[in-house]
DNA sequence: AGCCGAGCCTTTTTT
DNA sequence: AGGCTCGGCT
């Protein structure tokens, strides 16, 4: 390939970055400035101009999606496969190192990864076992504490607890870590910290990796936390070259440990030069001016001003809605106009600060028959039924896996009640044994009564049976066997309702996912099963299975980072919502909210609508909110206020019937989600929801009409239309 | 083991 | 308000 191809079509700054000499560098890349392109071309440049072997390149991202995109784009550019190159997420690459050196890391070969839900369950159990009041030390808060300490690179021994509260947290952290170690489990933060420690404590190992990877590239550098930074510094050593790409103005993850100051530290520690990418290829000049002016209110910036060769474009429209229903109606109305111009829904996004805001918007979309897709929520591999099935496989893979044991010991129910499980836990604690072996020992020592002993024995033989039967099968067959013979499938088949049906589909999809799975041959797994289990833990899958071809994209501002849309709506831009109430009195958090707003604005390519509601129902109460301060920070000449032309009708109070009906009763009626129906008294509506809430089988049916919502129980009053 | 009401909590999310 | 968990009851 002609080297000039790598520079053609790039602007001067991009070219400087791609063709920079071999030294440490910070690329301050503004929104929409083509940073992925620069990274990809830089990798190609290293290979083609600097004669770097693919084996010498190490590229780190935060998300699997970003890693995948980088991989494909590098392959497209160099027109060959990137074998030998390490491209992956912080967690993925750290995990890879841990697998290869599990004994140095003091981990069993069959170690597995637990997600935050598993972690929470483990902590809950621990609190109970240690007889700690979970009102005073809620599991959520404990897991947050442990995660935060690990992100800081701190082990219990490194922490000095100043008050009683922290002493307790520390005690739980210690116990939690012991439990994880005993079970051969690592949580997400542990992957990073443990990998750092292995390299830090093992000079020859570290040297091996330092020698292998002279070229290190890091994406979204502003999101790195303390351990990630230390890890990079370790790998870089004194001689390797690090190129970091990031944008301090888009740092929005401080609340989960990201250290924006790592950018400045990097400049100092690595004596790095800075290249600014400020030319924007995404948005109109108006949108960029609004974003620039807004973000200028933050202090301690690296400094950056986005510009474009493009047009001024339309002004940003600001709509002062009467309330959240009016806001939703306005947005849906504008989307309909867009659609009627023959444009695509997929090019539009509604962004909001918190997930709770999506419901009203969703109802309005459904009411008007506009297809939408909501991002966020449960991912495939996090679903209950999937985790149940995986837990059987995990237990087969590693008998020490207490988290998996707890999950399936009585799922489906097999007569092992809380009492027996309590005995097993107690024995495990006293003998410092994994639950599996504790159960064994209790039975051998005849410390369990007849029925319970039988039930536990048969559970033990079930797992052993599954293991022997699937030993020689391919992965998909293994999963299929476990799902069927554990009784999981039968359990969900016996359940009624829409939910159970989709669970069965998901279990089938899991088998399908197994057959699609390719074991990466360059990684060290003890078995394909072990590889698959790690894969699903590190990549939890897509949020929603059902994707419409053309649908409005709805998501939080956080999940919009990195994306772009011709038409963008930012909803709920009010004091108390955005910036959120919790950030009001803290200037650092306020600045992060402002960066979030900056991220939101810079998602828009052609047209941006911002709306705020004067009154909004929040936590069951009507709240009056002033327009967000961020609106005042956008220059007037970028804005057009949308005046209300017709009088807004106040929404009717919601009419509500209590009394729930069962799923079965609903299904007998033959009504379907989204169906239009007529109510004898209240008129036309749409069936929005008939799922029970939580584990309860109660059913809600909501109807929407002029913004009111009813819970209806009497189907006699309904008629399909 | 399943059903149901009381009570509690409520920003953002990836791995 | 709405979703979820817990504990008591059948």
XYZ file of C-alpha atoms (C1' of nucleotides) in Angstrom, chain A residues 63-64 91 188 353 355 379 413 556 589 619 696, chain B residues 1-6 10-15:
24
model
C -16.114 -1.055 25.353
C -16.253 -4.186 23.300
C -10.912 -5.822 31.069
C -14.732 -6.706 37.163
C -30.752 12.416 31.833
C -34.030 6.307 32.545
C -28.699 -7.304 28.545
C -37.236 -26.043 43.327
C -29.683 8.342 28.305
C -20.239 17.370 39.800
C -41.671 10.452 42.566
C -45.550 -10.652 41.452
C -44.100 -22.911 47.340
C -46.989 -19.337 45.849
C -49.688 -15.157 46.755
C -50.197 -10.685 48.439
C -49.730 -6.374 50.834
C -46.538 -3.131 53.290
C -35.491 6.712 43.510
C -28.756 9.547 38.162
C -25.746 8.190 35.066
C -23.206 2.263 33.195
C -19.329 -0.791 31.271
C -16.782 -4.427 32.128
